[in-house]
Amino acid sequence: MEKIGINGIELAYIRRGTGTSLVLLHGFPLDHHIWDEVVPLLEDTFELILPDLRGFGESTTVNSSYPMDDFASDIAGLLDHLGIQKTAIAGHSMGGYVALAFARLYPERISGLGLVSSQVLADPPDRREGRYKSAAEVAEKGIGSVVDAMTTKFTPDPNLQAFARENMEKHPPAAYIGALKAMAERKDSTSLLASMKYPVVVIHGDADVLIPIERAREVKDALPHAHLVEAAGAGHLPMMEDKVQTADALKRLT
Ligand code: MLT
């Protein structure tokens, strides 16, 4: 992977393909490899930018707390480095929260938004408390309990569960702690929807147990020009469980 220094961290990324630029952001606690199977389906249409978000994969992080906005600022710095002024951006789950922060902070730099297995709502108080508890547990005992709890929730497919477990085990505790706190404190993006005049694609598995399909339908209800794809039988990883439909939907962001 290529690496740049930005905001006190080293940010790793891959750049592939030619066409309109599209940034693909992974969710928690994963890395850019979740997109591996859709990259070949998209690289003739887009110039793809696939970063590892701070702390994950080959990117480093800092030892202090940071808001979701800092993940978005890392992406803006990467785009500056690459000479890309405006781009489409699609995020999976937590990557969607980063994409929404990017849309709020840099409205002039976004040409299209993809929300994959994500949501625009902030955490309710009990979920926020749960995140702080998980962060404290990771600090004390390591990542094992989060990995165990999430593995079967990603997808019913045992092969993809094995992929998710192996991927989750790569990242250091600091990445988990930083991201859990940033997710707990993220802003509600509901009011942002009205400002989205660009194409918006919402892709969601109808069997997602981590973020229910209702969150995607609510985005479609609030934003009639959004294109909603409900991936039948898919869980929280539609880019792997239903890669063709996911790639086809993302092509609307050209
Ligand atoms: C993710 O997949 O990024 C997380 O499950 C999102 C979340 O916990 O809200």
Coordinates of N, CA, C and O in Angstrom, one line a residue, residues 121-236:
L121 N -28.5 8.0 11.8 CA -28.8 8.3 13.2 C -27.6 8.3 14.1 O -26.6 7.5 13.8
A122 N -27.6 9.1 15.1 CA -26.5 9.0 16.2 C -26.9 7.8 17.1 O -28.0 7.2 17.0
D123 N -26.0 7.5 18.0 CA -26.3 6.4 18.9 C -27.4 6.8 19.9 O -27.2 7.9 20.5
P124 N -28.3 6.0 20.3 CA -29.2 6.2 21.5 C -28.3 6.0 22.7 O -27.2 5.4 22.6
P125 N -28.7 6.6 23.9 CA -27.9 6.5 25.1 C -27.4 5.1 25.5 O -26.2 4.9 25.8
D126 N -28.3 4.1 25.3 CA -27.8 2.8 25.8 C -26.7 2.2 24.9 O -25.8 1.6 25.3
R127 N -26.8 2.5 23.6 CA -25.8 2.0 22.6 C -24.4 2.8 22.9 O -23.4 2.2 22.9
R128 N -24.6 4.1 23.2 CA -23.4 4.9 23.5 C -22.7 4.3 24.7 O -21.5 4.1 24.7
E129 N -23.4 4.0 25.8 CA -22.9 3.4 27.0 C -22.2 2.1 26.7 O -21.1 1.8 27.2
G130 N -22.9 1.3 25.8 CA -22.3 0.0 25.4 C -20.9 0.1 24.8 O -20.0 -0.7 25.0
R131 N -20.8 1.2 23.9 CA -19.5 1.4 23.2 C -18.4 1.7 24.3 O -17.3 1.3 24.1
Y132 N -18.8 2.6 25.2 CA -17.8 3.0 26.2 C -17.3 1.7 27.1 O -16.2 1.6 27.4
K133 N -18.3 0.9 27.3 CA -18.0 -0.3 28.1 C -17.1 -1.2 27.3 O -16.1 -1.8 27.8
S134 N -17.4 -1.4 26.0 CA -16.6 -2.2 25.1 C -15.2 -1.6 25.0 O -14.2 -2.4 25.1
A135 N -15.1 -0.3 24.9 CA -13.7 0.4 24.8 C -12.9 0.1 26.1 O -11.7 -0.2 26.0
A136 N -13.6 0.2 27.3 CA -12.9 -0.1 28.5 C -12.4 -1.6 28.6 O -11.3 -1.9 29.1
E137 N -13.3 -2.5 28.1 CA -13.0 -3.9 28.1 C -11.8 -4.2 27.2 O -10.9 -5.0 27.5
V138 N -11.8 -3.5 26.0 CA -10.7 -3.7 25.1 C -9.4 -3.2 25.7 O -8.3 -3.8 25.6
A139 N -9.5 -2.1 26.4 CA -8.3 -1.5 27.1 C -7.7 -2.4 28.1 O -6.5 -2.6 28.3
E140 N -8.6 -3.1 28.8 CA -8.2 -4.0 29.9 C -7.8 -5.4 29.5 O -6.8 -5.9 29.9
K141 N -8.6 -6.0 28.5 CA -8.4 -7.4 28.2 C -8.1 -7.6 26.7 O -7.9 -8.8 26.3
G142 N -8.0 -6.6 25.9 CA -7.8 -6.8 24.5 C -9.1 -7.0 23.7 O -10.2 -6.8 24.2
I143 N -8.9 -7.3 22.4 CA -10.0 -7.2 21.4 C -10.9 -8.4 21.4 O -11.9 -8.4 20.7
G144 N -10.5 -9.5 22.1 CA -11.2 -10.8 22.0 C -12.7 -10.8 22.1 O -13.4 -11.4 21.3
S145 N -13.2 -10.1 23.1 CA -14.6 -10.1 23.4 C -15.4 -9.4 22.3 O -16.5 -9.8 21.9
V146 N -14.9 -8.3 21.7 CA -15.5 -7.6 20.6 C -15.5 -8.5 19.4 O -16.5 -8.7 18.7
V147 N -14.4 -9.1 19.1 CA -14.3 -10.0 17.9 C -15.3 -11.1 18.1 O -16.1 -11.4 17.1
D148 N -15.3 -11.8 19.2 CA -16.3 -12.9 19.4 C -17.7 -12.4 19.3 O -18.5 -13.1 18.6
A149 N -18.0 -11.3 19.8 CA -19.4 -10.8 19.8 C -19.8 -10.5 18.3 O -21.0 -10.6 18.0
M150 N -18.9 -10.0 17.5 CA -19.3 -9.5 16.2 C -19.3 -10.5 15.1 O -20.0 -10.4 14.1
T151 N -18.4 -11.5 15.3 CA -18.2 -12.5 14.2 C -19.5 -13.0 13.6 O -19.7 -12.9 12.4
T152 N -20.4 -13.6 14.4 CA -21.6 -14.2 13.8 C -22.7 -13.1 13.4 O -23.6 -13.4 12.7
K153 N -22.5 -11.9 13.9 CA -23.4 -10.8 13.6 C -23.2 -10.3 12.2 O -24.1 -9.7 11.6
F154 N -22.0 -10.4 11.7 CA -21.7 -9.8 10.4 C -22.6 -10.5 9.3 O -23.0 -9.8 8.4
T155 N -22.7 -11.8 9.4 CA -23.3 -12.6 8.2 C -23.6 -14.0 8.7 O -22.8 -14.5 9.5
P156 N -24.6 -14.6 8.1 CA -24.8 -16.0 8.5 C -23.9 -17.0 7.7 O -23.8 -18.1 8.0
D157 N -23.1 -16.4 6.7 CA -22.3 -17.3 5.9 C -21.0 -17.6 6.6 O -20.2 -16.8 6.9
P158 N -20.7 -19.0 6.9 CA -19.5 -19.3 7.7 C -18.2 -18.9 7.1 O -17.3 -18.6 7.8
N159 N -18.1 -19.0 5.8 CA -16.9 -18.6 5.1 C -16.6 -17.1 5.3 O -15.5 -16.7 5.6
L160 N -17.7 -16.3 5.2 CA -17.5 -14.9 5.4 C -17.3 -14.5 6.9 O -16.6 -13.6 7.2
Q161 N -17.8 -15.4 7.8 CA -17.5 -15.2 9.2 C -16.1 -15.4 9.5 O -15.4 -14.6 10.2
A162 N -15.5 -16.4 8.8 CA -14.0 -16.7 9.0 C -13.2 -15.5 8.4 O -12.2 -15.1 9.1
F163 N -13.6 -15.0 7.3 CA -12.9 -13.8 6.8 C -13.0 -12.6 7.8 O -12.0 -12.0 8.1
A164 N -14.2 -12.4 8.3 CA -14.4 -11.2 9.2 C -13.6 -11.4 10.5 O -12.9 -10.5 10.9
R165 N -13.5 -12.6 11.0 CA -12.8 -12.9 12.2 C -11.3 -12.6 12.0 O -10.6 -11.9 12.7
E166 N -10.8 -13.2 10.9 CA -9.4 -13.0 10.6 C -9.0 -11.5 10.4 O -8.0 -11.0 10.8
N167 N -9.9 -10.8 9.7 CA -9.7 -9.4 9.4 C -9.7 -8.6 10.7 O -8.8 -7.8 11.0
M168 N -10.7 -8.9 11.6 CA -10.9 -8.1 12.8 C -9.6 -8.3 13.7 O -9.3 -7.4 14.5
E169 N -9.0 -9.5 13.7 CA -7.9 -9.9 14.6 C -6.6 -9.1 14.2 O -5.7 -9.1 15.0
K170 N -6.6 -8.5 13.0 CA -5.4 -7.8 12.6 C -5.1 -6.5 13.3 O -4.0 -5.9 13.2
H171 N -6.2 -5.9 13.8 CA -6.1 -4.4 14.2 C -5.8 -4.3 15.7 O -6.3 -5.1 16.5
P172 N -5.0 -3.3 16.1 CA -4.6 -3.2 17.5 C -5.7 -2.6 18.4 O -6.6 -1.9 17.9
P173 N -5.6 -2.8 19.7 CA -6.6 -2.3 20.6 C -6.9 -0.8 20.5 O -8.0 -0.4 20.5
A174 N -5.8 -0.1 20.2 CA -6.0 1.4 20.1 C -7.0 1.8 19.0 O -7.7 2.8 19.1
A175 N -7.0 1.0 17.9 CA -7.9 1.3 16.8 C -9.3 1.1 17.2 O -10.2 1.9 16.9
Y176 N -9.6 0.0 18.0 CA -10.9 -0.3 18.5 C -11.4 0.8 19.4 O -12.5 1.3 19.3
I177 N -10.5 1.1 20.4 CA -10.9 2.1 21.4 C -11.2 3.5 20.7 O -12.2 4.1 21.0
G178 N -10.3 3.9 19.8 CA -10.5 5.2 19.1 C -11.8 5.2 18.3 O -12.6 6.2 18.4
A179 N -12.1 4.1 17.6 CA -13.3 4.1 16.7 C -14.5 3.9 17.6 O -15.6 4.6 17.3
L180 N -14.5 3.1 18.6 CA -15.7 3.0 19.5 C -16.1 4.3 20.1 O -17.3 4.7 20.1
K181 N -15.1 5.1 20.6 CA -15.4 6.4 21.2 C -15.9 7.3 20.1 O -16.9 8.1 20.3
A182 N -15.3 7.3 18.9 CA -15.7 8.2 17.9 C -17.2 7.9 17.4 O -18.0 8.8 17.2
M183 N -17.5 6.6 17.3 CA -18.9 6.2 16.9 C -19.8 6.7 18.0 O -20.9 7.2 17.7
A184 N -19.5 6.5 19.3 CA -20.4 6.9 20.4 C -20.7 8.3 20.4 O -21.8 8.7 20.7
E185 N -19.7 9.1 19.9 CA -19.9 10.6 20.0 C -20.3 11.2 18.6 O -20.4 12.4 18.5
R186 N -20.6 10.4 17.7 CA -20.8 10.9 16.3 C -22.2 11.7 16.3 O -23.1 11.4 17.1
K187 N -22.2 12.7 15.4 CA -23.4 13.5 15.3 C -24.5 12.8 14.5 O -24.2 11.9 13.7
D188 N -25.7 13.2 14.8 CA -26.9 12.7 14.0 C -26.8 13.5 12.7 O -26.6 14.7 12.6
S189 N -27.0 12.7 11.6 CA -26.8 13.3 10.2 C -28.2 13.5 9.5 O -28.2 13.8 8.3
T190 N -29.3 13.3 10.2 CA -30.6 13.3 9.6 C -30.8 14.7 8.9 O -31.3 14.7 7.7
S191 N -30.4 15.8 9.6 CA -30.7 17.1 9.0 C -29.8 17.4 7.8 O -30.1 18.3 7.0
L192 N -28.8 16.6 7.6 CA -27.8 16.8 6.5 C -28.5 16.3 5.2 O -28.2 16.8 4.1
L193 N -29.4 15.4 5.3 CA -30.0 14.7 4.1 C -30.6 15.8 3.1 O -30.4 15.7 1.9
A194 N -31.3 16.8 3.6 CA -31.9 17.7 2.8 C -30.9 18.5 1.9 O -31.3 19.0 0.8
S195 N -29.7 18.6 2.3 CA -28.7 19.3 1.6 C -28.0 18.5 0.5 O -27.2 19.0 -0.3
M196 N -28.4 17.2 0.4 CA -27.7 16.3 -0.6 C -28.4 16.4 -2.0 O -29.4 15.8 -2.2
K197 N -27.8 17.3 -2.8 CA -28.4 17.4 -4.2 C -27.8 16.5 -5.2 O -28.1 16.5 -6.4
Y198 N -26.8 15.7 -4.7 CA -26.0 14.8 -5.6 C -26.6 13.4 -5.5 O -27.5 13.1 -4.6
P199 N -26.2 12.5 -6.4 CA -26.7 11.1 -6.3 C -26.4 10.4 -4.9 O -25.3 10.6 -4.4
V200 N -27.4 9.8 -4.4 CA -27.2 9.0 -3.1 C -27.7 7.6 -3.4 O -28.8 7.4 -3.9
V201 N -26.8 6.6 -3.0 CA -27.2 5.2 -3.1 C -27.1 4.6 -1.8 O -26.2 4.8 -1.0
V202 N -28.2 3.9 -1.4 CA -28.2 3.2 -0.1 C -28.3 1.7 -0.4 O -29.2 1.2 -1.1
I203 N -27.4 0.9 0.2 CA -27.3 -0.5 -0.1 C -27.4 -1.2 1.3 O -26.6 -0.9 2.2
H204 N -28.3 -2.1 1.5 CA -28.5 -2.7 2.8 C -29.0 -4.2 2.7 O -29.9 -4.4 1.9
G205 N -28.4 -5.0 3.4 CA -28.9 -6.4 3.5 C -30.2 -6.5 4.3 O -30.3 -5.8 5.4
D206 N -31.2 -7.2 3.8 CA -32.4 -7.2 4.5 C -32.4 -8.2 5.7 O -33.3 -8.2 6.5
A207 N -31.2 -8.9 5.9 CA -31.0 -9.7 7.1 C -29.9 -9.2 8.0 O -29.3 -9.9 8.8
D208 N -29.6 -7.9 7.9 CA -28.6 -7.2 8.7 C -29.0 -7.2 10.1 O -30.1 -6.6 10.4
V209 N -28.3 -7.8 11.1 CA -28.7 -7.7 12.5 C -27.9 -6.7 13.2 O -28.2 -6.4 14.4
L210 N -26.9 -6.1 12.6 CA -26.1 -5.1 13.3 C -26.8 -3.7 13.1 O -26.8 -2.9 14.0
I211 N -27.2 -3.4 11.9 CA -28.0 -2.2 11.6 C -29.2 -2.6 10.8 O -29.0 -3.0 9.6
P212 N -30.4 -2.5 11.4 CA -31.6 -3.1 10.7 C -31.9 -2.3 9.4 O -31.6 -1.1 9.3
I213 N -32.5 -3.0 8.5 CA -32.9 -2.5 7.1 C -33.8 -1.2 7.3 O -33.7 -0.4 6.4
E214 N -34.5 -1.1 8.4 CA -35.3 0.1 8.6 C -34.5 1.4 8.5 O -35.0 2.4 8.0
R215 N -33.3 1.3 9.0 CA -32.5 2.6 8.9 C -32.3 3.0 7.5 O -32.2 4.2 7.2
A216 N -32.1 2.0 6.5 CA -31.9 2.4 5.1 C -33.2 2.9 4.5 O -33.3 3.8 3.8
R217 N -34.3 2.2 4.9 CA -35.7 2.7 4.3 C -36.0 4.1 4.8 O -36.6 4.9 4.1
E218 N -35.6 4.4 6.0 CA -35.8 5.8 6.5 C -35.1 6.8 5.7 O -35.6 7.9 5.5
V219 N -33.8 6.5 5.3 CA -33.1 7.4 4.5 C -33.8 7.6 3.1 O -34.0 8.7 2.7
K220 N -34.3 6.5 2.5 CA -35.0 6.6 1.3 C -36.3 7.5 1.4 O -36.6 8.3 0.6
D221 N -37.0 7.3 2.6 CA -38.2 8.0 2.8 C -37.9 9.5 2.9 O -38.7 10.4 2.5
A222 N -36.8 9.8 3.6 CA -36.5 11.2 3.8 C -35.9 11.9 2.6 O -35.8 13.1 2.4
L223 N -35.4 11.1 1.6 CA -34.6 11.6 0.5 C -35.1 10.8 -0.8 O -34.5 9.9 -1.2
P224 N -36.2 11.3 -1.3 CA -36.8 10.5 -2.4 C -35.9 10.3 -3.6 O -36.0 9.2 -4.3
H225 N -34.9 11.1 -3.9 CA -34.0 10.9 -5.0 C -32.9 9.8 -4.7 O -32.2 9.4 -5.6
A226 N -32.9 9.4 -3.5 CA -31.9 8.3 -3.1 C -32.3 7.0 -3.8 O -33.5 6.7 -4.0
H227 N -31.3 6.2 -4.2 CA -31.6 4.9 -4.8 C -31.4 3.8 -3.7 O -30.2 3.7 -3.2
L228 N -32.4 3.1 -3.4 CA -32.3 2.1 -2.3 C -32.2 0.7 -2.9 O -33.1 0.3 -3.7
V229 N -31.2 -0.1 -2.5 CA -31.1 -1.5 -2.9 C -31.1 -2.3 -1.7 O -30.3 -2.2 -0.8
E230 N -32.1 -3.2 -1.6 CA -32.3 -4.1 -0.5 C -31.7 -5.5 -0.9 O -32.3 -6.1 -1.8
A231 N -30.6 -5.9 -0.4 CA -30.0 -7.1 -0.8 C -30.6 -8.3 -0.1 O -30.5 -8.4 1.1
A232 N -31.4 -9.1 -0.8 CA -32.2 -10.1 -0.2 C -31.3 -11.2 0.4 O -30.4 -11.7 -0.2
G233 N -31.5 -11.5 1.7 CA -30.8 -12.5 2.4 C -29.4 -12.1 2.9 O -28.7 -12.9 3.6
A234 N -29.0 -10.9 2.5 CA -27.6 -10.5 2.9 C -27.6 -9.9 4.3 O -28.6 -9.3 4.8
G235 N -26.5 -10.1 5.0 CA -26.4 -9.5 6.4 C -25.7 -8.2 6.3 O -26.1 -7.3 5.5
H236 N -24.6 -8.0 7.1 CA -23.9 -6.7 7.2 C -22.8 -6.6 6.2 O -22.0 -5.6 6.3

